[in-house]
Amino acid sequence: MKKLGAILVLAALLTMLTTSLAFADEGLTIKETYPKDGSTGASIENLGVKLYFSQDLTEDKVGKKNKDMFQLYDSEGNKLPTRVLYNDNEKGVVLVLFDVNKDESIRVQSNAEYTLKISGEVVSDEGDTLGKDVSISFETLNQKTNTMISMGMMVLMIGGMIVISTRSAKKAAQDEDRRRREEKVNPYKEAKKTGKSVEEIVEKDQKKKAKAAKEAAKAAEKKATEEDDEEDDINKYKVSRRHSASDAGSRFVAAKKAASAQKARNSRNSASNNKKKKKK
């Protein structure tokens, strides 16, 4: 039993070792590209291909070695000026761009096919090579079709807004017409319906309208009063009770009190002097 367990463990280790060696022997490969091979709708601005390699490629280590390993071609097979950028912050990412600054006479065309050819001699920082040439072809965006689609969507949006606005206006008009019909009373029709006289129905309708107008005027007056009160309250201070000017320490009141006290003292002094004179 122990021998069987040892054999199973040894087999598992051999399997793991073989798998590791298989991955180690995989070498340099391209895991993904953007745009993908055979795709359409690529942007005509900043035309290029983003490559995701299985190993890291940095400009310091392999920039010179891979200088001529990436090349862009137009639909007629003409070489395009190319610029290769390495991303040191993202492992294994290389960006191959059409270099518009090298030849301003060349323009990227819409709805046209472009091809990026990658040499099998591309080398990674670890020294592994791609091993085989790789081509990635894609088509640029059809600018004319895209413009037509954008214009069509704009027309549809404007048309939808017009339809919605027209329906809203029509509904508002219908609501207003219905409201007016409901407010307007046909006395003859109402008399026939209720059995009352035309004069009685007209009088009742007039009273109803007068009451509604009175209530509306009352509501408007109340609203105006509340607004006036709010304005008055802005600079108004509330007190717990009314205070007189003397409580507030008015200078006029204090002076008046002092004058009254002085007058009373003078009167007392005068009366005292008169008594003394009489005694003499």
mmCIF file of C-alpha atoms in Angstrom:
data_model
loop_
_atom_site.group_PDB
_atom_site.id
_atom_site.type_symbol
_atom_site.label_atom_id
_atom_site.label_comp_id
_atom_site.label_asym_id
_atom_site.label_seq_id
_atom_site.Cartn_x
_atom_site.Cartn_y
_atom_site.Cartn_z
ATOM 1 C CA MET A 1 0.000 0.000 0.000
ATOM 2 C CA LYS A 2 2.864 2.326 0.894
ATOM 3 C CA LYS A 3 4.631 1.440 -2.348
ATOM 4 C CA LEU A 4 1.466 2.313 -4.321
ATOM 5 C CA GLY A 5 1.250 5.704 -2.595
ATOM 6 C CA ALA A 6 4.886 6.442 -3.321
ATOM 7 C CA ILE A 7 4.385 5.546 -6.979
ATOM 8 C CA LEU A 8 1.353 7.896 -7.255
ATOM 9 C CA VAL A 9 3.262 10.788 -5.660
ATOM 10 C CA LEU A 10 6.231 10.196 -7.982
ATOM 11 C CA ALA A 11 3.918 10.143 -10.995
ATOM 12 C CA ALA A 12 2.324 13.434 -9.930
ATOM 13 C CA LEU A 13 5.717 15.078 -9.508
ATOM 14 C CA LEU A 14 6.833 13.849 -12.918
ATOM 15 C CA THR A 15 3.630 15.246 -14.475
ATOM 16 C CA MET A 16 4.134 18.666 -12.843
ATOM 17 C CA LEU A 17 7.774 18.731 -13.906
ATOM 18 C CA THR A 18 6.885 17.839 -17.486
ATOM 19 C CA THR A 19 4.203 20.554 -17.576
ATOM 20 C CA SER A 20 6.631 23.160 -16.227
ATOM 21 C CA LEU A 21 9.207 22.188 -18.824
ATOM 22 C CA ALA A 22 6.574 22.420 -21.534
ATOM 23 C CA PHE A 23 5.688 25.976 -20.470
ATOM 24 C CA ALA A 24 9.358 26.864 -20.199
ATOM 25 C CA ASP A 25 9.967 25.635 -23.757
ATOM 26 C CA GLU A 26 7.044 27.689 -25.110
ATOM 27 C CA GLY A 27 9.349 30.615 -25.883
ATOM 28 C CA LEU A 28 8.225 34.033 -27.147
ATOM 29 C CA THR A 29 4.672 34.255 -28.529
ATOM 30 C CA ILE A 30 2.075 36.932 -29.292
ATOM 31 C CA LYS A 31 -0.846 36.432 -26.912
ATOM 32 C CA GLU A 32 -3.152 39.133 -28.232
ATOM 33 C CA THR A 33 -3.298 42.115 -30.603
ATOM 34 C CA TYR A 34 -5.449 45.230 -30.884
ATOM 35 C CA PRO A 35 -6.917 45.572 -33.408
ATOM 36 C CA LYS A 36 -7.269 41.867 -34.064
ATOM 37 C CA ASP A 37 -6.332 40.206 -37.323
ATOM 38 C CA GLY A 38 -9.213 40.534 -39.819
ATOM 39 C CA SER A 39 -11.073 43.187 -37.788
ATOM 40 C CA THR A 40 -12.776 46.297 -39.200
ATOM 41 C CA GLY A 41 -13.539 49.775 -37.890
ATOM 42 C CA ALA A 42 -10.025 50.712 -36.742
ATOM 43 C CA SER A 43 -9.511 54.410 -36.004
ATOM 44 C CA ILE A 44 -7.795 56.444 -38.727
ATOM 45 C CA GLU A 45 -6.255 58.633 -36.033
ATOM 46 C CA ASN A 46 -3.125 57.250 -34.369
ATOM 47 C CA LEU A 47 -3.132 54.246 -36.680
ATOM 48 C CA GLY A 48 -1.251 51.373 -35.112
ATOM 49 C CA VAL A 49 -1.293 47.942 -33.495
ATOM 50 C CA LYS A 50 -0.862 47.111 -29.817
ATOM 51 C CA LEU A 51 0.936 43.799 -29.288
ATOM 52 C CA TYR A 52 0.841 41.677 -26.129
ATOM 53 C CA PHE A 53 3.842 39.305 -25.941
ATOM 54 C CA SER A 54 4.277 36.371 -23.566
ATOM 55 C CA GLN A 55 7.651 37.786 -22.435
ATOM 56 C CA ASP A 56 8.838 41.276 -21.656
ATOM 57 C CA LEU A 57 10.377 43.531 -24.303
ATOM 58 C CA THR A 58 12.026 46.770 -23.172
ATOM 59 C CA GLU A 59 13.665 49.476 -25.232
ATOM 60 C CA ASP A 60 16.860 49.458 -23.159
ATOM 61 C CA LYS A 61 17.525 45.743 -23.730
ATOM 62 C CA VAL A 62 16.091 44.919 -27.153
ATOM 63 C CA GLY A 63 15.149 48.281 -28.705
ATOM 64 C CA LYS A 64 18.062 48.329 -31.156
ATOM 65 C CA LYS A 65 17.805 44.608 -31.986
ATOM 66 C CA ASN A 66 14.091 44.932 -32.879
ATOM 67 C CA LYS A 67 14.450 48.245 -34.731
ATOM 68 C CA ASP A 68 13.464 46.867 -38.166
ATOM 69 C CA MET A 69 11.354 43.913 -37.010
ATOM 70 C CA PHE A 70 7.988 45.699 -37.235
ATOM 71 C CA GLN A 71 6.667 47.201 -40.481
ATOM 72 C CA LEU A 72 3.311 48.690 -41.522
ATOM 73 C CA TYR A 73 2.007 48.423 -45.119
ATOM 74 C CA ASP A 74 -0.953 50.030 -46.882
ATOM 75 C CA SER A 75 -3.440 48.176 -49.085
ATOM 76 C CA GLU A 76 -1.134 48.556 -52.122
ATOM 77 C CA GLY A 77 1.866 47.061 -50.307
ATOM 78 C CA ASN A 78 3.679 50.364 -49.773
ATOM 79 C CA LYS A 79 5.798 50.673 -46.650
ATOM 80 C CA LEU A 80 4.640 53.267 -44.128
ATOM 81 C CA PRO A 81 6.919 55.152 -41.723
ATOM 82 C CA THR A 82 6.710 53.281 -38.432
ATOM 83 C CA ARG A 83 7.472 54.059 -34.819
ATOM 84 C CA VAL A 84 7.876 51.359 -32.129
ATOM 85 C CA LEU A 85 7.093 52.193 -28.493
ATOM 86 C CA TYR A 86 7.880 49.946 -25.520
ATOM 87 C CA ASN A 87 5.832 50.153 -22.332
ATOM 88 C CA ASP A 88 8.105 49.708 -19.309
ATOM 89 C CA ASN A 89 5.122 49.871 -16.947
ATOM 90 C CA GLU A 90 3.177 47.061 -18.652
ATOM 91 C CA LYS A 91 5.023 43.804 -19.174
ATOM 92 C CA GLY A 92 5.237 42.436 -22.711
ATOM 93 C CA VAL A 93 3.396 45.329 -24.396
ATOM 94 C CA VAL A 94 4.708 46.900 -27.614
ATOM 95 C CA LEU A 95 2.905 49.606 -29.613
ATOM 96 C CA VAL A 96 3.646 49.949 -33.344
ATOM 97 C CA LEU A 97 2.378 53.276 -34.733
ATOM 98 C CA PHE A 98 2.220 54.939 -38.133
ATOM 99 C CA ASP A 99 4.686 57.856 -37.841
ATOM 100 C CA VAL A 100 2.927 60.765 -39.538
ATOM 101 C CA ASN A 101 5.790 63.166 -38.732
ATOM 102 C CA LYS A 102 8.259 61.381 -41.029
ATOM 103 C CA ASP A 103 6.211 61.962 -44.188
ATOM 104 C CA GLU A 104 3.313 64.432 -43.989
ATOM 105 C CA SER A 105 2.250 63.622 -47.562
ATOM 106 C CA ILE A 106 1.014 60.188 -46.488
ATOM 107 C CA ARG A 107 -2.507 60.139 -45.076
ATOM 108 C CA VAL A 108 -4.382 57.258 -43.493
ATOM 109 C CA GLN A 109 -7.409 56.393 -45.604
ATOM 110 C CA SER A 110 -10.815 55.386 -44.304
ATOM 111 C CA ASN A 111 -12.287 52.003 -45.247
ATOM 112 C CA ALA A 112 -8.828 50.794 -46.316
ATOM 113 C CA GLU A 113 -6.797 47.713 -45.398
ATOM 114 C CA TYR A 114 -3.514 47.983 -43.502
ATOM 115 C CA THR A 115 -1.109 45.224 -42.521
ATOM 116 C CA LEU A 116 1.498 44.951 -39.782
ATOM 117 C CA LYS A 117 4.248 42.426 -40.482
ATOM 118 C CA ILE A 118 6.268 41.156 -37.516
ATOM 119 C CA SER A 119 9.544 39.375 -38.179
ATOM 120 C CA GLY A 120 10.162 36.002 -36.607
ATOM 121 C CA GLU A 121 13.534 37.419 -35.451
ATOM 122 C CA VAL A 122 11.864 39.655 -32.806
ATOM 123 C CA VAL A 123 13.743 38.995 -29.571
ATOM 124 C CA SER A 124 12.617 39.348 -25.949
ATOM 125 C CA ASP A 125 14.581 40.494 -22.907
ATOM 126 C CA GLU A 126 15.125 36.811 -22.080
ATOM 127 C CA GLY A 127 16.753 36.183 -25.471
ATOM 128 C CA ASP A 128 13.914 34.131 -26.990
ATOM 129 C CA THR A 129 12.758 34.865 -30.556
ATOM 130 C CA LEU A 130 9.309 34.719 -32.083
ATOM 131 C CA GLY A 131 10.453 31.975 -34.450
ATOM 132 C CA LYS A 132 8.098 32.743 -37.336
ATOM 133 C CA ASP A 133 6.809 35.781 -39.225
ATOM 134 C CA VAL A 134 3.361 37.057 -38.208
ATOM 135 C CA SER A 135 0.997 39.309 -40.219
ATOM 136 C CA ILE A 136 -1.942 41.234 -38.811
ATOM 137 C CA SER A 137 -4.358 42.802 -41.304
ATOM 138 C CA PHE A 138 -7.266 45.113 -40.455
ATOM 139 C CA GLU A 139 -9.524 47.701 -42.072
ATOM 140 C CA THR A 140 -9.953 51.306 -40.983
ATOM 141 C CA LEU A 141 -13.289 52.874 -40.179
ATOM 142 C CA ASN A 142 -15.516 53.849 -43.100
ATOM 143 C CA GLN A 143 -15.664 57.567 -42.346
ATOM 144 C CA LYS A 144 -18.392 58.253 -44.897
ATOM 145 C CA THR A 145 -20.648 55.547 -43.496
ATOM 146 C CA ASN A 146 -19.893 56.667 -39.962
ATOM 147 C CA THR A 147 -20.837 60.261 -40.854
ATOM 148 C CA MET A 148 -24.078 59.092 -42.460
ATOM 149 C CA ILE A 149 -24.910 57.012 -39.388
ATOM 150 C CA SER A 150 -24.205 59.974 -37.111
ATOM 151 C CA MET A 151 -26.387 62.255 -39.230
ATOM 152 C CA GLY A 152 -29.137 59.645 -39.308
ATOM 153 C CA MET A 153 -29.056 59.309 -35.540
ATOM 154 C CA MET A 154 -29.177 63.094 -35.202
ATOM 155 C CA VAL A 155 -32.178 63.286 -37.559
ATOM 156 C CA LEU A 156 -33.921 60.552 -35.603
ATOM 157 C CA MET A 157 -33.225 62.325 -32.329
ATOM 158 C CA ILE A 158 -34.506 65.671 -33.630
ATOM 159 C CA GLY A 159 -37.535 63.957 -35.170
ATOM 160 C CA GLY A 160 -38.259 62.226 -31.879
ATOM 161 C CA MET A 161 -38.031 65.526 -30.011
ATOM 162 C CA ILE A 162 -40.412 67.158 -32.506
ATOM 163 C CA VAL A 163 -42.893 64.279 -32.177
ATOM 164 C CA ILE A 164 -42.756 64.413 -28.380
ATOM 165 C CA SER A 165 -43.165 68.213 -28.361
ATOM 166 C CA THR A 166 -46.087 68.014 -30.815
ATOM 167 C CA ARG A 167 -47.824 65.351 -28.740
ATOM 168 C CA SER A 168 -47.303 67.334 -25.547
ATOM 169 C CA ALA A 169 -48.698 70.503 -27.143
ATOM 170 C CA LYS A 170 -51.646 68.578 -28.566
ATOM 171 C CA LYS A 171 -52.401 66.966 -25.214
ATOM 172 C CA ALA A 172 -52.188 70.339 -23.453
ATOM 173 C CA ALA A 173 -54.595 71.825 -25.982
ATOM 174 C CA GLN A 174 -57.009 68.914 -25.521
ATOM 175 C CA ASP A 175 -56.846 69.249 -21.738
ATOM 176 C CA GLU A 176 -57.510 72.974 -21.979
ATOM 177 C CA ASP A 177 -60.427 72.409 -24.367
ATOM 178 C CA ARG A 178 -61.887 69.759 -22.071
ATOM 179 C CA ARG A 179 -61.496 72.058 -19.064
ATOM 180 C CA ARG A 180 -63.315 74.864 -20.871
ATOM 181 C CA ARG A 181 -66.120 72.537 -21.915
ATOM 182 C CA GLU A 182 -66.484 71.346 -18.340
ATOM 183 C CA GLU A 183 -66.578 74.923 -17.035
ATOM 184 C CA LYS A 184 -69.071 76.110 -19.638
ATOM 185 C CA VAL A 185 -72.622 75.106 -18.727
ATOM 186 C CA ASN A 186 -75.341 74.705 -21.320
ATOM 187 C CA PRO A 187 -78.433 75.897 -19.386
ATOM 188 C CA TYR A 188 -80.954 74.398 -21.845
ATOM 189 C CA LYS A 189 -79.235 71.006 -21.842
ATOM 190 C CA GLU A 190 -78.859 71.084 -18.058
ATOM 191 C CA ALA A 191 -82.525 72.137 -17.654
ATOM 192 C CA LYS A 192 -83.667 69.240 -19.776
ATOM 193 C CA LYS A 193 -81.428 66.886 -17.849
ATOM 194 C CA THR A 194 -82.334 68.010 -14.311
ATOM 195 C CA GLY A 195 -85.860 69.313 -14.843
ATOM 196 C CA LYS A 196 -85.008 72.725 -13.413
ATOM 197 C CA SER A 197 -85.716 76.056 -15.055
ATOM 198 C CA VAL A 198 -83.170 77.740 -17.300
ATOM 199 C CA GLU A 199 -83.113 80.839 -15.061
ATOM 200 C CA GLU A 200 -82.388 78.712 -11.989
ATOM 201 C CA ILE A 201 -79.516 76.913 -13.707
ATOM 202 C CA VAL A 202 -78.021 80.193 -15.017
ATOM 203 C CA GLU A 203 -78.245 81.768 -11.577
ATOM 204 C CA LYS A 204 -76.626 78.728 -9.972
ATOM 205 C CA ASP A 205 -73.829 78.751 -12.533
ATOM 206 C CA GLN A 206 -73.205 82.470 -11.996
ATOM 207 C CA LYS A 207 -73.058 81.966 -8.234
ATOM 208 C CA LYS A 208 -70.622 79.087 -8.677
ATOM 209 C CA LYS A 209 -68.351 81.193 -10.895
ATOM 210 C CA ALA A 210 -68.570 84.149 -8.530
ATOM 211 C CA LYS A 211 -67.665 81.911 -5.591
ATOM 212 C CA ALA A 212 -64.721 80.434 -7.489
ATOM 213 C CA ALA A 213 -63.513 83.914 -8.437
ATOM 214 C CA LYS A 214 -63.887 85.098 -4.825
ATOM 215 C CA GLU A 215 -61.917 82.111 -3.524
ATOM 216 C CA ALA A 216 -59.210 82.696 -6.114
ATOM 217 C CA ALA A 217 -58.981 86.380 -5.158
ATOM 218 C CA LYS A 218 -58.902 85.472 -1.464
ATOM 219 C CA ALA A 219 -56.134 82.956 -2.068
ATOM 220 C CA ALA A 220 -54.142 85.524 -4.057
ATOM 221 C CA GLU A 221 -54.622 88.123 -1.313
ATOM 222 C CA LYS A 222 -53.529 85.634 1.354
ATOM 223 C CA LYS A 223 -50.437 84.766 -0.639
ATOM 224 C CA ALA A 224 -49.582 88.445 -1.099
ATOM 225 C CA THR A 225 -50.058 89.080 2.637
ATOM 226 C CA GLU A 226 -47.805 86.154 3.540
ATOM 227 C CA GLU A 227 -45.138 87.471 1.199
ATOM 228 C CA ASP A 228 -45.397 90.955 2.774
ATOM 229 C CA ASP A 229 -45.117 89.436 6.258
ATOM 230 C CA GLU A 230 -42.042 87.499 5.224
ATOM 231 C CA GLU A 231 -40.427 90.700 3.957
ATOM 232 C CA ASP A 232 -41.314 92.541 7.204
ATOM 233 C CA ASP A 233 -39.851 89.735 9.302
ATOM 234 C CA ILE A 234 -36.456 90.032 7.651
ATOM 235 C CA ASN A 235 -35.395 93.067 9.772
ATOM 236 C CA LYS A 236 -37.784 92.546 12.721
ATOM 237 C CA TYR A 237 -36.637 91.497 16.191
ATOM 238 C CA LYS A 238 -39.084 89.720 18.481
ATOM 239 C CA VAL A 239 -39.288 90.584 22.223
ATOM 240 C CA SER A 240 -40.954 88.729 25.051
ATOM 241 C CA ARG A 241 -42.942 91.842 26.155
ATOM 242 C CA ARG A 242 -43.269 95.529 25.402
ATOM 243 C CA HIS A 243 -40.745 97.841 27.082
ATOM 244 C CA SER A 244 -41.051 101.562 27.783
ATOM 245 C CA ALA A 245 -38.403 104.070 26.769
ATOM 246 C CA SER A 246 -37.321 104.443 30.396
ATOM 247 C CA ASP A 247 -36.663 100.685 30.650
ATOM 248 C CA ALA A 248 -34.337 100.982 27.717
ATOM 249 C CA GLY A 249 -32.388 103.779 29.461
ATOM 250 C CA SER A 250 -33.444 106.702 27.245
ATOM 251 C CA ARG A 251 -31.304 109.825 27.770
ATOM 252 C CA PHE A 252 -34.321 112.062 27.375
ATOM 253 C CA VAL A 253 -36.275 110.240 30.072
ATOM 254 C CA ALA A 254 -33.267 110.239 32.415
ATOM 255 C CA ALA A 255 -32.816 113.993 31.928
ATOM 256 C CA LYS A 256 -36.514 114.576 32.522
ATOM 257 C CA LYS A 257 -36.398 112.576 35.767
ATOM 258 C CA ALA A 258 -33.364 114.515 36.959
ATOM 259 C CA ALA A 259 -35.089 117.867 36.216
ATOM 260 C CA SER A 260 -38.219 116.765 38.126
ATOM 261 C CA ALA A 261 -36.138 115.715 41.122
ATOM 262 C CA GLN A 262 -34.259 119.032 41.122
ATOM 263 C CA LYS A 263 -37.532 120.956 40.934
ATOM 264 C CA ALA A 264 -38.894 119.009 43.893
ATOM 265 C CA ARG A 265 -35.770 119.774 45.935
ATOM 266 C CA ASN A 266 -36.021 123.463 45.087
ATOM 267 C CA SER A 267 -39.677 123.507 46.179
ATOM 268 C CA ARG A 268 -38.820 121.901 49.496
ATOM 269 C CA ASN A 269 -35.960 124.337 50.111
ATOM 270 C CA SER A 270 -38.187 127.329 49.284
ATOM 271 C CA ALA A 271 -40.894 126.135 51.670
ATOM 272 C CA SER A 272 -38.347 125.637 54.444
ATOM 273 C CA ASN A 273 -36.952 129.133 53.977
ATOM 274 C CA ASN A 274 -40.454 130.674 54.126
ATOM 275 C CA LYS A 275 -41.147 128.930 57.426
ATOM 276 C CA LYS A 276 -37.935 130.251 58.901
ATOM 277 C CA LYS A 277 -38.809 133.786 57.833
ATOM 278 C CA LYS A 278 -42.251 133.571 59.455
ATOM 279 C CA LYS A 279 -40.784 132.407 62.754
ATOM 280 C CA LYS A 280 -38.458 135.412 62.850
#
